[in-house]
Short mmCIF file of C-alpha atoms (C1' of nucleotides) in Angstrom, two decimals:
data_model
loop_
_atom_site.label_atom_id
_atom_site.label_comp_id
_atom_site.label_asym_id
_atom_site.label_seq_id
_atom_site.Cartn_x
_atom_site.Cartn_y
_atom_site.Cartn_z
CA MET A 1 -25.35 -8.32 16.38
CA GLU A 2 -21.70 -9.23 16.38
CA LYS A 3 -21.30 -7.27 13.26
CA LYS A 4 -18.28 -5.07 13.48
CA SER A 5 -18.80 -1.47 12.66
CA SER A 6 -15.73 -1.61 10.46
CA MET A 7 -13.48 -4.11 8.84
CA GLY A 8 -10.60 -1.92 9.77
CA ARG A 9 -7.52 -1.75 7.66
CA GLN A 10 -7.13 -4.63 5.28
CA LYS A 11 -4.02 -5.85 3.60
CA ILE A 12 -3.84 -5.04 -0.05
CA PRO A 13 -1.59 -6.57 -2.71
CA MET A 14 1.40 -4.51 -3.66
CA SER A 15 0.38 -4.00 -7.25
CA LYS A 16 -1.46 -1.35 -9.15
CA ILE A 17 -4.91 -0.80 -7.72
CA PRO A 18 -7.45 -1.72 -10.39
CA LYS A 19 -10.43 0.31 -9.23
CA LYS A 20 -9.95 3.90 -10.29
CA ASN A 21 -11.78 5.60 -7.49
CA ARG A 22 -10.01 3.48 -4.91
CA LEU A 23 -6.72 4.27 -6.52
CA GLN A 24 -7.46 7.97 -6.32
CA VAL A 25 -8.30 7.78 -2.64
CA THR A 26 -5.25 5.72 -1.87
CA PHE A 27 -3.09 8.07 -3.88
CA SER A 28 -4.26 11.09 -1.94
CA LYS A 29 -3.82 9.48 1.42
CA ARG A 30 -0.51 7.84 0.72
CA ARG A 31 0.83 10.91 -0.99
CA ALA A 32 0.18 12.84 2.18
CA GLY A 33 1.82 10.05 4.12
CA VAL A 34 4.95 10.05 2.04
CA PHE A 35 5.27 13.80 2.19
CA LYS A 36 4.84 13.70 5.91
CA LYS A 37 7.50 11.00 6.25
CA ALA A 38 9.86 12.98 4.09
CA SER A 39 9.27 16.08 6.14
CA GLU A 40 9.80 14.22 9.38
CA LEU A 41 13.03 12.73 8.13
CA SER A 42 14.23 16.19 7.26
CA THR A 43 13.22 17.59 10.61
CA LEU A 44 14.46 14.79 12.82
CA CYS A 45 17.78 14.37 11.10
CA GLY A 46 18.29 17.87 9.76
CA VAL A 47 18.95 16.61 6.27
CA ASP A 48 18.07 18.05 2.89
CA ILE A 49 15.50 16.28 0.81
CA ALA A 50 13.41 16.66 -2.32
CA LEU A 51 10.30 14.77 -3.32
CA ILE A 52 8.43 15.08 -6.59
CA VAL A 53 5.28 13.16 -7.41
CA PHE A 54 3.18 13.24 -10.53
CA SER A 55 -0.42 12.29 -9.85
CA PRO A 56 -2.44 9.93 -12.04
CA ALA A 57 -3.87 13.10 -13.56
CA ASN A 58 -0.33 14.23 -14.21
CA LYS A 59 -0.35 16.94 -11.62
CA ALA A 60 2.94 17.67 -9.97
CA PHE A 61 3.38 17.65 -6.23
CA SER A 62 6.66 18.53 -4.66
CA PHE A 63 8.38 19.13 -1.40
CA GLY A 64 11.90 20.17 -0.69
CA HIS A 65 14.06 21.20 2.16
CA PRO A 66 15.33 23.81 1.97
CA ASN A 67 13.66 23.81 -1.46
CA VAL A 68 13.30 21.51 -4.42
CA ASP A 69 15.51 23.38 -6.85
CA SER A 70 18.55 23.49 -4.63
CA ILE A 71 18.33 19.75 -4.12
CA ILE A 72 17.96 19.16 -7.83
CA ASP A 73 20.97 21.34 -8.44
CA ARG A 74 23.03 19.45 -5.96
CA PHE A 75 21.93 16.17 -7.43
CA LEU A 76 22.48 17.06 -11.07
CA VAL A 77 25.64 19.02 -10.83
CA ARG A 78 27.21 17.99 -7.64
CA ASN A 79 29.25 20.97 -6.74
CA PRO A 80 28.74 24.31 -5.08
CA PRO A 81 29.49 26.62 -8.06
CA PRO A 82 32.80 28.14 -7.00
CA GLU A 83 34.55 28.82 -10.29
CA PRO A 84 34.26 28.28 -14.01
CA CYS A 85 37.35 26.13 -13.70
CA THR A 86 35.27 23.48 -12.12
CA HIS A 87 33.11 23.37 -15.14
CA ARG A 88 36.02 22.32 -17.29
CA LEU A 89 36.76 19.47 -15.00
CA VAL A 90 33.16 18.52 -15.11
CA GLU A 91 33.26 18.43 -18.86
CA ALA A 92 36.40 16.39 -18.93
CA HIS A 93 34.80 13.93 -16.61
CA ARG A 94 31.76 13.87 -18.78
CA ASN A 95 33.79 12.83 -21.78
CA ALA A 96 35.61 10.19 -19.84
CA ASN A 97 32.30 9.08 -18.56
CA ILE A 98 30.90 8.62 -22.02
CA ARG A 99 33.82 6.48 -23.02
CA GLU A 100 33.47 4.50 -19.87
CA LEU A 101 29.79 3.98 -20.46
CA ASN A 102 30.31 2.88 -24.02
CA MET A 103 32.84 0.33 -22.94
CA LYS A 104 30.60 -0.98 -20.25
CA LEU A 105 27.73 -1.19 -22.63
CA THR A 106 29.70 -3.29 -25.05
CA GLN A 107 30.99 -5.58 -22.37
CA VAL A 108 27.64 -6.04 -20.81
CA LEU A 109 25.98 -6.79 -24.10
CA GLN A 110 28.47 -9.55 -24.66
CA GLN A 111 27.93 -10.90 -21.18
CA LEU A 112 24.21 -10.79 -21.76
CA GLU A 113 24.52 -13.06 -24.78
CA ILE A 114 26.54 -15.53 -22.78
CA GLU A 115 24.08 -15.59 -19.93
CA LYS A 116 21.16 -15.95 -22.25
CA LYS A 117 22.67 -19.02 -23.83
CA HIS A 118 23.48 -20.39 -20.41
CA GLY A 119 19.93 -19.93 -19.30
CA GLU A 120 18.55 -21.53 -22.40
CA VAL A 121 20.65 -24.60 -21.91
CA LEU A 122 19.59 -24.96 -18.31
CA SER A 123 16.01 -24.43 -19.28
CA GLU A 124 16.19 -27.30 -21.66
CA ILE A 125 17.73 -29.57 -19.09
CA ARG A 126 15.13 -28.58 -16.56
CA LYS A 127 12.30 -29.15 -18.94
CA ALA A 128 13.60 -32.62 -19.60
CA SER A 129 13.46 -33.65 -15.98
CA ARG A 130 10.56 -31.52 -14.92
CA ALA A 131 8.06 -34.35 -14.93
CA GLN A 132 9.92 -35.99 -12.10
CA ARG A 133 9.40 -33.21 -9.66
CA TRP A 134 5.91 -32.88 -8.38
CA TRP A 135 6.34 -29.36 -7.19
CA GLU A 136 7.06 -28.22 -10.68
CA ALA A 137 4.09 -29.95 -12.13
CA PRO A 138 1.03 -27.99 -13.08
CA VAL A 139 -0.89 -26.93 -10.02
CA ASN A 140 -4.07 -28.65 -10.94
CA GLU A 141 -2.32 -31.96 -10.73
CA LEU A 142 -1.20 -31.50 -7.16
CA GLY A 143 -2.97 -32.86 -4.15
CA LEU A 144 -4.06 -30.82 -1.17
CA HIS A 145 -1.08 -31.72 0.98
CA GLU A 146 1.30 -30.95 -1.77
CA LEU A 147 -0.29 -27.63 -2.40
CA GLN A 148 -0.03 -26.77 1.26
CA GLN A 149 3.60 -27.71 1.34
CA LEU A 150 4.24 -25.74 -1.77
CA LYS A 151 2.45 -22.73 -0.35
CA VAL A 152 4.49 -22.77 2.85
CA ALA A 153 7.71 -23.26 1.00
CA MET A 154 7.02 -20.52 -1.43
CA GLU A 155 6.00 -18.13 1.31
CA GLU A 156 9.31 -18.73 2.99
CA LEU A 157 11.15 -18.16 -0.22
CA LYS A 158 9.08 -15.08 -0.85
CA LYS A 159 10.02 -13.63 2.51
CA THR A 160 13.66 -14.11 1.81
CA VAL A 161 13.37 -12.65 -1.63
CA GLU A 162 11.53 -9.64 -0.31
CA LYS A 163 14.08 -9.00 2.33
CA GLN A 164 16.91 -9.35 -0.12
CA ALA A 165 15.17 -7.11 -2.60
CA ASN A 166 14.68 -4.52 0.05
CA LYS A 167 18.29 -4.68 1.09
CA ILE A 168 19.52 -4.35 -2.44
CA LEU A 169 17.20 -1.53 -3.25
CA MET A 170 18.07 0.36 -0.12
CA GLY A 171 21.75 -0.06 -0.79
CA SER A 172 21.42 1.07 -4.34
CA PHE A 173 19.72 4.27 -3.31
CA GLU A 174 23.10 5.51 -2.47
CA THR A 175 24.84 7.48 -5.14
CA GLN A 176 28.35 8.61 -5.06
CA SER A 177 29.10 11.67 -3.01
CA PRO A 178 31.27 14.50 -4.21
CA SER A 179 34.89 14.36 -3.31
CA LEU A 180 34.67 17.94 -2.26
CA GLY A 181 34.30 18.29 1.44
CA GLU A 182 31.96 21.21 1.62
CA ASN A 183 29.31 21.08 4.20
CA ASN A 184 27.53 24.35 3.88
CA ILE A 185 23.98 23.45 4.51
CA ASN A 186 21.90 26.42 3.72
CA ARG A 187 18.98 26.71 6.00
CA LEU A 188 16.88 29.03 3.98
CA GLU A 189 13.61 29.15 5.74
CA SER A 190 10.28 28.77 4.14
CA LYS A 191 9.33 30.92 1.27
CA PRO A 192 5.68 31.63 0.78
CA VAL A 193 4.04 28.67 -0.80
CA ASP A 194 3.65 28.54 -4.51
CA GLU A 195 2.09 31.66 -5.82
CA VAL A 196 1.00 30.01 -9.00
CA ASN A 197 -1.57 28.11 -7.09
CA PRO A 198 -2.49 29.60 -3.75
CA ALA A 199 -4.87 26.76 -3.06
CA ALA A 200 -2.05 24.31 -3.17
CA ASN A 201 -1.02 24.95 0.36
CA SER A 202 -4.20 23.84 1.97
CA ASN A 203 -4.76 21.15 -0.59
CA VAL A 204 -1.54 19.35 -0.33
CA LEU A 205 -0.98 19.34 3.36
CA PRO A 206 -3.87 20.81 5.18
CA PHE A 207 -2.99 19.33 8.50
CA TYR A 208 0.71 19.57 8.45
CA ASN A 209 2.96 22.28 9.67
CA TRP A 210 5.65 22.84 7.09
CA GLY A 211 7.60 25.21 9.20
CA TYR A 212 10.39 25.09 6.70
CA GLY A 213 10.93 23.79 3.31
CA HIS A 214 8.52 24.29 0.57
CA CYS A 215 5.53 22.42 -0.64
CA GLN A 216 3.55 23.15 -3.71
CA GLU A 217 1.15 21.80 -6.21
CA LEU A 218 1.79 22.69 -9.77
CA LEU A 219 -0.40 23.13 -12.79
CA MET B 1 8.01 -12.99 34.10
CA GLU B 2 6.79 -9.48 34.60
CA LYS B 3 9.99 -8.22 33.15
CA LYS B 4 9.42 -6.46 29.90
CA SER B 5 11.92 -7.50 27.32
CA SER B 6 11.59 -4.20 25.57
CA MET B 7 10.34 -0.71 26.13
CA GLY B 8 8.81 -0.87 22.72
CA ARG B 9 8.49 2.11 20.50
CA GLN B 10 8.59 5.41 22.29
CA LYS B 11 7.26 8.71 21.10
CA ILE B 12 9.90 11.19 20.17
CA PRO B 13 9.60 14.94 19.69
CA MET B 14 9.47 16.20 16.14
CA SER B 15 12.66 18.14 16.29
CA LYS B 16 16.24 17.50 15.40
CA ILE B 17 17.59 14.56 17.31
CA PRO B 18 20.43 15.81 19.52
CA LYS B 19 22.40 12.60 19.98
CA LYS B 20 24.49 11.97 16.91
CA ASN B 21 24.55 8.22 16.94
CA ARG B 22 20.84 8.05 17.60
CA LEU B 23 20.27 10.45 14.75
CA GLN B 24 22.28 8.25 12.45
CA VAL B 25 20.27 5.19 13.34
CA THR B 26 17.00 6.99 12.94
CA PHE B 27 18.15 8.41 9.64
CA SER B 28 18.94 4.99 8.27
CA LYS B 29 15.70 3.43 9.39
CA ARG B 30 13.46 6.27 8.36
CA ARG B 31 15.27 6.77 5.09
CA ALA B 32 14.49 3.18 4.25
CA GLY B 33 10.92 3.76 5.33
CA VAL B 34 10.44 6.83 3.17
CA PHE B 35 11.94 5.16 0.13
CA LYS B 36 9.70 2.18 0.67
CA LYS B 37 6.66 4.39 0.97
CA ALA B 38 7.61 6.22 -2.19
CA SER B 39 8.10 2.95 -4.00
CA GLU B 40 4.77 1.66 -2.80
CA LEU B 41 2.97 4.81 -3.85
CA SER B 42 4.45 4.45 -7.28
CA THR B 43 3.50 0.80 -7.50
CA LEU B 44 0.00 1.03 -6.10
CA CYS B 45 -1.01 4.07 -8.07
CA GLY B 46 1.23 3.70 -11.08
CA VAL B 47 2.53 7.20 -10.75
CA ASP B 48 5.93 8.69 -11.42
CA ILE B 49 7.98 9.84 -8.50
CA ALA B 50 11.45 11.02 -7.59
CA LEU B 51 13.06 11.19 -4.17
CA ILE B 52 16.44 12.63 -3.33
CA VAL B 53 17.95 12.67 0.14
CA PHE B 54 21.27 13.99 1.29
CA SER B 55 22.50 12.24 4.38
CA PRO B 56 24.04 14.02 7.37
CA ALA B 57 27.37 13.10 5.82
CA ASN B 58 26.21 14.74 2.60
CA LYS B 59 25.87 11.53 0.70
CA ALA B 60 23.15 11.45 -1.89
CA PHE B 61 20.44 8.84 -1.94
CA SER B 62 17.89 8.78 -4.69
CA PHE B 63 15.03 6.84 -6.12
CA GLY B 64 12.92 7.47 -9.16
CA HIS B 65 10.24 5.87 -11.21
CA PRO B 66 10.87 5.45 -14.02
CA ASN B 67 14.08 7.26 -13.15
CA VAL B 68 15.15 10.33 -11.25
CA ASP B 69 16.30 12.40 -14.19
CA SER B 70 13.15 12.10 -16.22
CA ILE B 71 11.15 13.28 -13.24
CA ILE B 72 13.49 16.15 -12.66
CA ASP B 73 13.26 17.18 -16.29
CA ARG B 74 9.51 17.01 -16.23
CA PHE B 75 9.42 18.99 -13.04
CA LEU B 76 11.78 21.68 -14.27
CA VAL B 77 9.84 22.14 -17.48
CA ARG B 78 6.67 22.84 -15.53
CA ASN B 79 8.34 24.69 -12.74
CA PRO B 80 10.87 27.02 -14.33
CA PRO B 81 13.25 28.02 -11.58
CA PRO B 82 13.74 31.73 -10.89
CA GLU B 83 16.62 32.64 -13.13
CA PRO B 84 19.16 29.98 -13.94
CA CYS B 85 16.37 28.31 -15.81
CA THR B 86 17.92 28.64 -19.23
CA HIS B 87 21.24 27.51 -18.03
CA ARG B 88 19.70 24.53 -16.34
CA LEU B 89 17.83 23.45 -19.40
CA VAL B 90 20.88 23.87 -21.55
CA GLU B 91 22.82 21.85 -19.09
CA ALA B 92 20.14 19.24 -19.08
CA HIS B 93 20.26 19.06 -22.82
CA ARG B 94 23.99 18.73 -22.82
CA ASN B 95 23.62 15.87 -20.47
CA ALA B 96 21.05 14.28 -22.68
CA ASN B 97 23.28 11.83 -24.46
CA ILE B 98 25.13 10.71 -21.42
CA ARG B 99 21.84 10.13 -19.70
CA GLU B 100 20.65 8.17 -22.64
CA LEU B 101 23.76 6.08 -22.60
CA ASN B 102 23.40 5.58 -18.92
CA MET B 103 19.86 4.44 -19.29
CA LYS B 104 20.68 2.09 -22.08
CA LEU B 105 23.47 0.62 -20.02
CA THR B 106 21.18 0.27 -17.07
CA GLN B 107 18.55 -1.48 -19.08
CA VAL B 108 21.01 -3.91 -20.52
CA LEU B 109 22.52 -4.54 -17.11
CA GLN B 110 19.10 -5.24 -15.75
CA GLN B 111 18.49 -7.71 -18.52
CA LEU B 112 21.80 -9.27 -17.66
CA GLU B 113 20.79 -9.64 -14.04
CA ILE B 114 17.58 -11.29 -15.06
CA GLU B 115 19.36 -13.80 -17.21
CA LYS B 116 21.96 -14.46 -14.55
CA LYS B 117 19.41 -15.07 -11.86
CA HIS B 118 17.48 -17.25 -14.18
CA GLY B 119 20.55 -19.36 -14.67
CA GLU B 120 21.40 -19.42 -10.99
CA VAL B 121 18.00 -20.57 -9.95
CA LEU B 122 17.92 -23.31 -12.51
CA SER B 123 21.37 -24.45 -11.51
CA GLU B 124 20.43 -24.61 -7.86
CA ILE B 125 17.31 -26.55 -8.57
CA ARG B 126 19.23 -29.04 -10.59
CA LYS B 127 21.92 -29.44 -8.02
CA ALA B 128 19.43 -29.88 -5.25
CA SER B 129 17.33 -32.40 -7.01
CA ARG B 130 20.32 -34.44 -8.05
CA ALA B 131 21.60 -34.70 -4.50
CA GLN B 132 18.33 -35.24 -2.75
CA ARG B 133 16.20 -37.49 -4.79
CA TRP B 134 14.00 -38.56 -1.94
CA TRP B 135 12.33 -35.22 -1.68
CA GLU B 136 10.82 -35.70 -5.05
CA ALA B 137 8.41 -38.15 -3.51
CA PRO B 138 4.98 -36.88 -2.65
CA VAL B 139 5.08 -34.92 0.54
CA ASN B 140 2.42 -36.95 2.21
CA GLU B 141 4.69 -39.96 1.99
CA LEU B 142 7.54 -38.27 3.79
CA GLY B 143 8.25 -38.80 7.43
CA LEU B 144 8.86 -36.06 9.94
CA HIS B 145 12.58 -36.40 9.70
CA GLU B 146 12.52 -36.15 5.95
CA LEU B 147 10.30 -33.13 6.08
CA GLN B 148 12.76 -31.48 8.40
CA GLN B 149 15.54 -32.22 6.01
CA LEU B 150 13.53 -30.77 3.21
CA LYS B 151 13.11 -27.62 5.22
CA VAL B 152 16.83 -27.39 5.84
CA ALA B 153 17.53 -27.97 2.19
CA MET B 154 15.23 -25.18 1.17
CA GLU B 155 16.84 -22.86 3.65
CA GLU B 156 20.20 -23.70 2.17
CA LEU B 157 18.88 -22.91 -1.25
CA LYS B 158 17.61 -19.58 -0.04
CA LYS B 159 20.95 -18.78 1.50
CA THR B 160 22.72 -19.56 -1.70
CA VAL B 161 20.39 -17.33 -3.60
CA GLU B 162 20.99 -14.52 -1.15
CA LYS B 163 24.70 -14.93 -1.36
CA GLN B 164 24.57 -14.95 -5.10
CA ALA B 165 22.49 -11.80 -5.12
CA ASN B 166 25.03 -10.12 -2.90
CA LYS B 167 27.87 -11.24 -5.07
CA ILE B 168 26.20 -9.90 -8.13
CA LEU B 169 25.52 -6.62 -6.47
CA MET B 170 29.09 -6.29 -5.29
CA GLY B 171 30.23 -7.08 -8.76
CA SER B 172 28.27 -4.20 -10.15
CA PHE B 173 29.97 -1.89 -7.69
CA GLU B 174 33.49 -3.01 -8.26
CA THR B 175 33.70 -2.12 -11.91
CA GLN B 176 33.33 1.56 -11.28
CA SER B 177 36.20 3.91 -11.54
CA PRO B 178 36.67 6.61 -8.93
CA SER B 179 35.08 9.96 -9.61
CA LEU B 180 33.51 8.69 -12.76
CA GLY B 181 29.97 7.72 -13.40
CA GLU B 182 28.56 4.46 -12.34
CA ASN B 183 25.48 2.40 -12.59
CA ASN B 184 24.06 0.64 -9.66
CA ILE B 185 21.70 -2.09 -10.54
CA ASN B 186 18.96 -2.57 -8.10
CA ARG B 187 16.57 -4.66 -10.04
CA LEU B 188 15.45 -7.83 -8.49
CA GLU B 189 13.46 -9.46 -11.18
CA SER B 190 10.88 -11.98 -10.17
CA LYS B 191 10.56 -13.61 -13.51
CA PRO B 192 13.13 -16.33 -12.94
CA VAL B 193 11.44 -17.26 -9.71
CA ASP B 194 8.11 -17.38 -11.40
CA GLU B 195 9.37 -19.76 -13.94
CA VAL B 196 10.48 -22.22 -11.35
CA ASN B 197 6.88 -22.95 -10.78
CA PRO B 198 4.02 -21.18 -12.45
CA ALA B 199 1.83 -21.97 -9.50
CA ALA B 200 4.01 -19.87 -7.30
CA ASN B 201 3.32 -16.73 -9.18
CA SER B 202 1.03 -15.04 -6.75
CA ASN B 203 2.98 -16.24 -3.79
CA VAL B 204 6.46 -15.40 -4.85
CA LEU B 205 5.94 -12.07 -6.47
CA PRO B 206 7.63 -9.59 -4.19
CA PHE B 207 5.32 -7.15 -2.57
CA TYR B 208 7.24 -4.52 -4.40
CA ASN B 209 7.24 -4.19 -8.06
CA TRP B 210 10.90 -3.53 -8.28
CA GLY B 211 10.77 -3.86 -11.96
CA TYR B 212 10.86 -0.22 -12.68
CA GLY B 213 13.09 1.19 -10.02
CA HIS B 214 15.99 2.99 -11.43
CA CYS B 215 18.96 4.61 -9.89
CA GLN B 216 21.77 6.37 -11.56
CA GLU B 217 24.34 8.99 -11.01
CA LEU B 218 24.75 11.76 -13.45
CA LEU B 219 28.17 12.99 -14.30
"C1'" DG C 1 26.33 -0.86 9.96
"C1'" DG C 2 23.21 -4.92 10.07
"C1'" DC C 3 19.65 -8.13 11.96
"C1'" DC C 4 16.31 -9.43 15.41
"C1'" DC C 5 12.85 -8.61 18.95
"C1'" DT C 6 9.15 -6.26 21.42
"C1'" DA C 7 6.01 -2.80 22.69
"C1'" DT C 8 3.99 1.20 20.90
"C1'" DT C 9 2.95 4.61 17.83
"C1'" DT C 10 1.50 5.58 13.07
"C1'" DA C 11 -0.42 4.89 8.81
"C1'" DT C 12 -4.35 3.42 6.38
"C1'" DA C 13 -8.11 0.28 3.91
"C1'" DA C 14 -12.74 -0.04 4.15
"C1'" DC C 15 -16.78 2.39 5.42
"C1'" DC C 16 -19.83 5.94 5.92
"C1'" DA C 17 -21.66 10.50 6.88
"C1'" DT D 1 -14.38 14.76 -3.77
"C1'" DT D 2 -13.31 15.61 1.24
"C1'" DG D 3 -13.46 14.30 5.88
"C1'" DG D 4 -14.20 11.35 9.98
"C1'" DT D 5 -14.35 6.46 12.30
"C1'" DT D 6 -12.65 1.95 13.19
"C1'" DA D 7 -9.94 -1.97 13.27
"C1'" DT D 8 -5.88 -3.74 11.49
"C1'" DA D 9 -1.44 -3.55 9.12
"C1'" DA D 10 3.05 -1.26 9.19
"C1'" DA D 11 6.64 1.40 10.83
"C1'" DT D 12 9.83 2.24 14.26
"C1'" DA D 13 12.30 3.56 19.07
"C1'" DG D 14 15.00 1.23 22.21
"C1'" DG D 15 18.04 -2.34 23.23
"C1'" DG D 16 20.80 -6.81 22.26
"C1'" DC D 17 23.94 -9.38 19.40
#
DNA sequence: GGCCCTATTTATAACCA
DNA sequence: TTGGTTATAAATAGGGC
């Protein structure tokens, strides 16, 4: 009698969904969600954006404002193609870049060795004194109270770690901007949706008004 | 008491936000949201995805699983752009080795971060346990005051970890040379945390699987 | 710009038609 | 698969620090 007609939305672990059919459903819904968010960001803030997703079946979904290719161009070769002269500079930078990368690689490899050794030493020390700390003991040896404490403590730590991870990830999204100060944002309005697959339009975003930009399903 | 402390979220029209500062705030928040959604989609469904956003100030933000460039390449192969296709592919090929170097560097740097964090965590644990022996006693034998101290101590530990993470991140920024390529490490590996206590595994694992995120600048 | 809070709006997981 | 419904989880606008 008190039975609810629905469990409503439930929390799910942030890890790969095991059940295939569930995964497919979630993929479809969340894909739509992400595309919508991307579109809204573009609309609200008037910024250019590109989003490419390969489905579990390896289908490609994409959205771009003003279109995917222009964004890719800007991302890969960050310059509005003015002259061939620029290309030379680009190449020079590329060479310098390679040298730079090689140096970094070498340095980092060395550092990695050092850190590894460091970690090993600490691990040994820790192992030696591990028995004296209940919270490091195997779980099945802990009492109820201890487990509760541990749970609370770890949840706190988890929160902090999550937040920090988020911050770091968000910050690292940023890539270096071109030193050139051009601002010509081309507002090419929507081209007809992908002609390769006419069905893509209604499939990908049946309920959404892509008044601009470009959304298509490929293959 | 009837005073509302906040208006709460208000609905806003889906059109370009007129006020510049408001737009900037919204851009930051929603950008984070979109990137999170993209990351979650990738994690939950194990699919590949790339997201590129140019800010109002024309800065580029990107995220890709496993990395932006591989997605772009895959996309371009299936979706040959109108005409500069050949040129693009050639360009992509020419960039192949630098990308490879970049990736290698990134991988190694990620490994480095893992090892470093591993070491940091172990060090902190050691330090803490040496200074505060009492907290090694079973929790149910601790008094309120001691429990409070334990809480404070754990918060301190968290802070230290945060600070260290920041320091490491800053370090990875500072080695870059202007106008040259760079690698931003954004990997927050959970492994070291796991190893602190195997029991904590399910609790501590970040809700994101940051393990695959990859961000790099080409050129 | 960043972090926190609150009140709302959105997005969605689980169901089911 | 594709779409609705429902109840709950998340995202976020507005405002303070």
